[in-house]
CSV table of C-alpha atoms in Angstrom, one decimal:
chain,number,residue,atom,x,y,z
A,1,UNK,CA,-70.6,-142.6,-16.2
A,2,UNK,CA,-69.6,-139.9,-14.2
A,3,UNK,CA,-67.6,-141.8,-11.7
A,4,UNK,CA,-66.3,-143.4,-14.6
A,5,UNK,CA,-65.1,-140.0,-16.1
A,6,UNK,CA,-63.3,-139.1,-12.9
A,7,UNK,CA,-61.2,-142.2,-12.4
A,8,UNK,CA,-60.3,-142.3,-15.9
A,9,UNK,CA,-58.8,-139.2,-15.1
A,10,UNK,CA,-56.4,-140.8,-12.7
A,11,UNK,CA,-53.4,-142.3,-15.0
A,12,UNK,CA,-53.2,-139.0,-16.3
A,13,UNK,CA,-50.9,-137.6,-13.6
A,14,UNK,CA,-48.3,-139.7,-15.0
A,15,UNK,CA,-48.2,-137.6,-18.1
A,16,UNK,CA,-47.8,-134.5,-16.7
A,17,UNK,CA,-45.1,-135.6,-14.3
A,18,UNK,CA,-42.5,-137.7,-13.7
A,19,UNK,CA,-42.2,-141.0,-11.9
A,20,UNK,CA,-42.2,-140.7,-8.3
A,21,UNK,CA,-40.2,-143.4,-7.9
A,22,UNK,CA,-41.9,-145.0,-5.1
A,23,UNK,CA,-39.8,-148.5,-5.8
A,24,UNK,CA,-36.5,-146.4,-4.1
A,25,UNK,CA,-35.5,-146.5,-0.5
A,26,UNK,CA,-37.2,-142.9,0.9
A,27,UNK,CA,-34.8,-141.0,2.5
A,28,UNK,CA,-37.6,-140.5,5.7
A,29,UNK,CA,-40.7,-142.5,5.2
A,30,UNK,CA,-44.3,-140.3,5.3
A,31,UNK,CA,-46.8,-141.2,8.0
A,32,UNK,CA,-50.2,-140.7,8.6
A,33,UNK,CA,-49.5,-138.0,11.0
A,34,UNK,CA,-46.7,-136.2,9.2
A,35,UNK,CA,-49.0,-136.3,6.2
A,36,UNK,CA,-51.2,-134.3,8.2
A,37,UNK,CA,-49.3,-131.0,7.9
A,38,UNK,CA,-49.5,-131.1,4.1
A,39,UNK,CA,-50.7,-127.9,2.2
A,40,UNK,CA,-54.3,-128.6,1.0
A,41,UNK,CA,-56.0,-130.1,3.8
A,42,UNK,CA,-58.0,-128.2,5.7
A,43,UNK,CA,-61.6,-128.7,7.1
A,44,UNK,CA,-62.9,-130.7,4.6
A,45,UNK,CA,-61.2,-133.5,5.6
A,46,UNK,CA,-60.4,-132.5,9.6
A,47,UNK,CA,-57.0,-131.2,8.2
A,48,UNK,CA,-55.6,-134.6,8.2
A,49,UNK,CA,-54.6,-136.7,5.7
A,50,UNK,CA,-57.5,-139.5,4.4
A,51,UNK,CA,-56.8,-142.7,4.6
A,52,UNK,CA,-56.7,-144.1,1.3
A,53,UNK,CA,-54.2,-141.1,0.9
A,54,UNK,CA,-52.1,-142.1,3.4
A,55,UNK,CA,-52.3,-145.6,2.5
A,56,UNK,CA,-51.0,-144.7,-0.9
A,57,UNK,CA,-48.1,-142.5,0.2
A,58,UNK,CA,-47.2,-145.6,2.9
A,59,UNK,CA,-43.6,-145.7,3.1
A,60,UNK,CA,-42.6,-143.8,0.6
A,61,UNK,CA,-40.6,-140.3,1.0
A,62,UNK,CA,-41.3,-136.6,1.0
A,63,UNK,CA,-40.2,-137.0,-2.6
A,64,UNK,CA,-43.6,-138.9,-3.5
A,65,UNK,CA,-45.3,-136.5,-1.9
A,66,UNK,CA,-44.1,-133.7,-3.6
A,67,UNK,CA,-44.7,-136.0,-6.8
A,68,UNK,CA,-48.1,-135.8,-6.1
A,69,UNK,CA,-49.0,-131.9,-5.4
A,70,UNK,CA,-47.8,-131.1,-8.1
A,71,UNK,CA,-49.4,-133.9,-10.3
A,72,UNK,CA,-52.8,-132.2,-8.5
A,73,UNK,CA,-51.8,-128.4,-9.4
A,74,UNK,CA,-51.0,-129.1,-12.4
A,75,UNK,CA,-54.0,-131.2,-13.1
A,76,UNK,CA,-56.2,-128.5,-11.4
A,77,UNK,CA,-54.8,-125.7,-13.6
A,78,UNK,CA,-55.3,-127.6,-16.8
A,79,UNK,CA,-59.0,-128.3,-15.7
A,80,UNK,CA,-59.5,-124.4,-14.0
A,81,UNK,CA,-58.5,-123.4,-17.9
A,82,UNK,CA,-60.8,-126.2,-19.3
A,83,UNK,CA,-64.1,-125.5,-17.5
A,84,UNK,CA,-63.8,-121.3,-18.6
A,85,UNK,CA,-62.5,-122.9,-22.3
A,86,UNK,CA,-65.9,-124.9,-22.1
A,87,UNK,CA,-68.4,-122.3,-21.3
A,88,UNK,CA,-66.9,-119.8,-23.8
A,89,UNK,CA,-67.1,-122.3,-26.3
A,90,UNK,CA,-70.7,-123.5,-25.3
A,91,UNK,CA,-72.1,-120.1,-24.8
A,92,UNK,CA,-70.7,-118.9,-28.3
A,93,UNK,CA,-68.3,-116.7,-27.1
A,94,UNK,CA,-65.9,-115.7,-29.8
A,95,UNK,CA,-62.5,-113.7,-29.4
A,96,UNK,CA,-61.7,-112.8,-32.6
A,97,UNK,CA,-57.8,-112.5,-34.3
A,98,UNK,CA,-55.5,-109.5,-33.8
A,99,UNK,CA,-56.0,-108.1,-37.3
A,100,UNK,CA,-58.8,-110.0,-38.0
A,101,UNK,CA,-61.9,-108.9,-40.1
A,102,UNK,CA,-63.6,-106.0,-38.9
A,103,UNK,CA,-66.7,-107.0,-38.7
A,104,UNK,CA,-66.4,-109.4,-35.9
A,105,UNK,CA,-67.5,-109.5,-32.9
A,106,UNK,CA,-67.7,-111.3,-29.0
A,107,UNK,CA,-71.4,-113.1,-30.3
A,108,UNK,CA,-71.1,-113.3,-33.8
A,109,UNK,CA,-67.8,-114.1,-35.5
A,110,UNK,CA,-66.9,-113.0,-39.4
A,111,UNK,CA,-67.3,-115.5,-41.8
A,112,UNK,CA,-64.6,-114.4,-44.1
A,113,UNK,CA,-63.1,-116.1,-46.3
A,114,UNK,CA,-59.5,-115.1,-45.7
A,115,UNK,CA,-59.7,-117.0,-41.9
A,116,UNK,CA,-59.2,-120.7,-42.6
A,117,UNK,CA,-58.2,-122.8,-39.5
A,118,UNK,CA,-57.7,-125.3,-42.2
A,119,UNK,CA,-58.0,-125.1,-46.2
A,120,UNK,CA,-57.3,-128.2,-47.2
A,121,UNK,CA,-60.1,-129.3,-44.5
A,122,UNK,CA,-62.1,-126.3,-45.1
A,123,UNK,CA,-62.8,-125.1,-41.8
A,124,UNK,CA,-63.0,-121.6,-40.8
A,125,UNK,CA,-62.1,-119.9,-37.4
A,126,UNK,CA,-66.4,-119.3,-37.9
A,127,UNK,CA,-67.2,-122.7,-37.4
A,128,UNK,CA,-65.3,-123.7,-34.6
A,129,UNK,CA,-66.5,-121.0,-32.7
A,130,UNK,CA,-70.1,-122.1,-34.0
A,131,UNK,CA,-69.8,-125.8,-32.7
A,132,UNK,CA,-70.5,-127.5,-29.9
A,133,UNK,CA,-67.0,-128.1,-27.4
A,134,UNK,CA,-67.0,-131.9,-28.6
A,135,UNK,CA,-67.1,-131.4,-32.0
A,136,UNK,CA,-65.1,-128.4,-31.8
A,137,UNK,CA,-62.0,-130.7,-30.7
A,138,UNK,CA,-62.9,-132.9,-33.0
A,139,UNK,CA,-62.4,-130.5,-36.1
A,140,UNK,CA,-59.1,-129.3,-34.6
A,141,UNK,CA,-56.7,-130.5,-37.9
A,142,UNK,CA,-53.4,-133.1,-37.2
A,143,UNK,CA,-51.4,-129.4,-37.6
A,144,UNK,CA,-53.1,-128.2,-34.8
A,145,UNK,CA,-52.9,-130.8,-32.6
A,146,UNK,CA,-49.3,-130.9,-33.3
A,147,UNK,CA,-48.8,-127.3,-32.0
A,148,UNK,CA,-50.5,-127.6,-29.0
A,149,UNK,CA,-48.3,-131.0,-28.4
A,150,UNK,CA,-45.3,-128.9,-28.5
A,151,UNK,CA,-46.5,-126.5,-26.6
A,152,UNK,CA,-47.4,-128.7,-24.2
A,153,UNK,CA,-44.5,-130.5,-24.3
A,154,UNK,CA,-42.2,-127.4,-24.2
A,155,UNK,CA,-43.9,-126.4,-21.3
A,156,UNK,CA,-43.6,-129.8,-19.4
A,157,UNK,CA,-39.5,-129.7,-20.0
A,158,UNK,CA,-39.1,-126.5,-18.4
A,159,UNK,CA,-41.6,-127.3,-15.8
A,160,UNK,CA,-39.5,-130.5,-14.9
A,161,UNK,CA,-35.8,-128.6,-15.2
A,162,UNK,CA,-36.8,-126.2,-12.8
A,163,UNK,CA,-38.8,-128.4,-9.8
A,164,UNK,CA,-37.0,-131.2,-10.1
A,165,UNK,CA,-33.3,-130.5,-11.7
A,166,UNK,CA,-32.9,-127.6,-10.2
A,167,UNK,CA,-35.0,-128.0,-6.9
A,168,UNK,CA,-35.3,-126.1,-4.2
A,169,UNK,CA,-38.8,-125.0,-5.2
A,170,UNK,CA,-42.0,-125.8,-3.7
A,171,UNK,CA,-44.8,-128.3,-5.8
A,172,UNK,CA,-46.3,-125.7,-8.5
A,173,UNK,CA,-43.7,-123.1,-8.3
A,174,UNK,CA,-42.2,-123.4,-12.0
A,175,UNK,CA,-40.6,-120.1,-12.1
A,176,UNK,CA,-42.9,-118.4,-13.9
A,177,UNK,CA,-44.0,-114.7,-12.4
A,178,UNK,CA,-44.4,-112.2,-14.8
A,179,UNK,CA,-46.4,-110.0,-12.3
A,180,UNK,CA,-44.1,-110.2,-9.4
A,181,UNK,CA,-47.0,-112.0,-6.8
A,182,UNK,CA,-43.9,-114.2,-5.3
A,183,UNK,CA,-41.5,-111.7,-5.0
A,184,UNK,CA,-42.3,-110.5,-1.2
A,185,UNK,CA,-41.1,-111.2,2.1
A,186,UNK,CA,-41.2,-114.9,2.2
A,187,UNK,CA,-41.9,-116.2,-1.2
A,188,UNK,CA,-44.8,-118.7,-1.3
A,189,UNK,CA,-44.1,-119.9,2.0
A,190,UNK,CA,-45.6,-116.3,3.3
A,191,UNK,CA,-48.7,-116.3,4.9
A,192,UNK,CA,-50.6,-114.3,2.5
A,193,UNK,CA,-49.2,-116.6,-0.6
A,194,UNK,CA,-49.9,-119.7,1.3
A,195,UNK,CA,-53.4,-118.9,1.5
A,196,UNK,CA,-53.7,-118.1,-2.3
A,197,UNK,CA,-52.0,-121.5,-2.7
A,198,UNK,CA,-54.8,-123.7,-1.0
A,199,UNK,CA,-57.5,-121.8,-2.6
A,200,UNK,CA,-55.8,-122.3,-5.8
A,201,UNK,CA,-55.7,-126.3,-5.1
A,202,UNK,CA,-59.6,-126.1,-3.9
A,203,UNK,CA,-60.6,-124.2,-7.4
A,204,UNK,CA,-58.9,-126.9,-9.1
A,205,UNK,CA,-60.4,-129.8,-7.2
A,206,UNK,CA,-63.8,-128.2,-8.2
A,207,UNK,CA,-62.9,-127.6,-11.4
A,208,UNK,CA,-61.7,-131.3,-12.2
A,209,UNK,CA,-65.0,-132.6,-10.8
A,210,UNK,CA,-66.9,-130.6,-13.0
A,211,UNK,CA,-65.2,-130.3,-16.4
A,212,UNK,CA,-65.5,-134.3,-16.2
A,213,UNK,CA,-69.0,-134.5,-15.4
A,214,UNK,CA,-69.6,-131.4,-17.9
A,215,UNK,CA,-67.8,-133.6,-20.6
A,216,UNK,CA,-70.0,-136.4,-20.0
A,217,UNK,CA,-73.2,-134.7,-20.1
A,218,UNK,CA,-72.1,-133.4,-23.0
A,219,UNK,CA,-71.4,-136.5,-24.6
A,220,UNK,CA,-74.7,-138.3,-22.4
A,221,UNK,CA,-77.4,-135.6,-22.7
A,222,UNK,CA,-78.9,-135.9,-19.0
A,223,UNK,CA,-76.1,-137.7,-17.0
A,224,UNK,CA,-75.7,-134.4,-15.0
A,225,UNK,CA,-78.7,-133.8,-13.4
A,226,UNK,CA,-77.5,-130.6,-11.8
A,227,UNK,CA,-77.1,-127.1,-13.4
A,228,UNK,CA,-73.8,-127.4,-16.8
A,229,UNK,CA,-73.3,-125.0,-19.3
């Protein structure tokens, strides 16, 4: 189930990106060995590239490539979010509302009657952050879903005008820095950034293996045999 899970997971890339394009003449085609040099492989795999990477990324160009780091940040970030998102919401965790009733608190959320996620389904802010993740997603109104959609969606236009129209950028980079990290000598491609970089790509490679085999224990009680939320 969980293998099942994790290649599931695999046509997903296409929705957070677009096409590589593989079908056009590269402008120099990827190797093995130039593959090697990528960010993100280090001694796990020998620091080269695997080979049913490198037989993926056969002739095609630096372009694919590209297509494909940031398929895997962007992936890893959703699923970095996801596994803190799913302990907080197993655990019982509540943050309540800015201006929200009083008498809440981290453990034990405010039933009040003013805090409707939904009235015409009657669900509260309280019970979602009562229910299991699952069925929390599950009681998540059309509305909702809607919002986050455009949100998403929003997110993914500016994400794709600023890597791709406007290039120049490398895989990840979206142009988003409110804090200033990127703004040293060198950028990302410093030493010190380049560092935070692979560790960010590790985290999220951990992260995807384990929100998937959290979600399927979740939904199989016992398919993880190994410590989950």
């Amino acid at each position: 189930m969980k293998l099942l899970s994790l290649l599931a997971l695999l046509p997903l890339a296409s929705a957070f990106s677009p096409s590589p394009l593989l079908s056009s003449p590269p402008s120099s085609a990827l190797s093995a060995s130039s593959l090697d040099g990528a960010i993100g492989l280090t001694v796990e795999t020998g620091r080269k590239c695997p080979p049913l990477g490198a037989k993926i990324l056969e002739g095609t160009g630096p372009e694919a490539l590209a297509w494909f780091e940031n398929a895997e940040l962007k992936h890893g970030r959703i699923a970095m979010v996801a596994t803190i998102g799913f302990m907080v919401q197993k655990y019982g965790v509540h943050f309540p509302l800015y201006l929200g009733p009083s008498g809440s608190n981290v453990f034990h959320p405010a039933d009040d009657a003013g805090w409707y996620l939904s009235q015409s389904a009657g669900i509260k802010f309280a019970d979602i952050a009562a229910m299991a993740p699952l069925d929390a997603i599950k009681a998540v109104p059309l509305a909702g879903w809607l919002q986050i959609l455009f949100v998403a969606g929003w997110s993914e236009c500016v994400a794709y005008q600023r890597q791709y129209n406007e290039g120049g950028r490398v895989p990840g980079d979206y142009g988003y820095d409110p804090l200033g990290f990127t703004k040293r000598a060198g950028g990302l491609s410093s030493p010190e950034l380049t560092s935070l970089r692979v560790k960010e790509i590790k985290n999220g490679r951990v992260a995807m293996l384990a929100i998937s085999a959290w979600v399927a224990n979740e939904a199989i009680p016992g398919a993880l045999p190994v410590w989950h939320p």
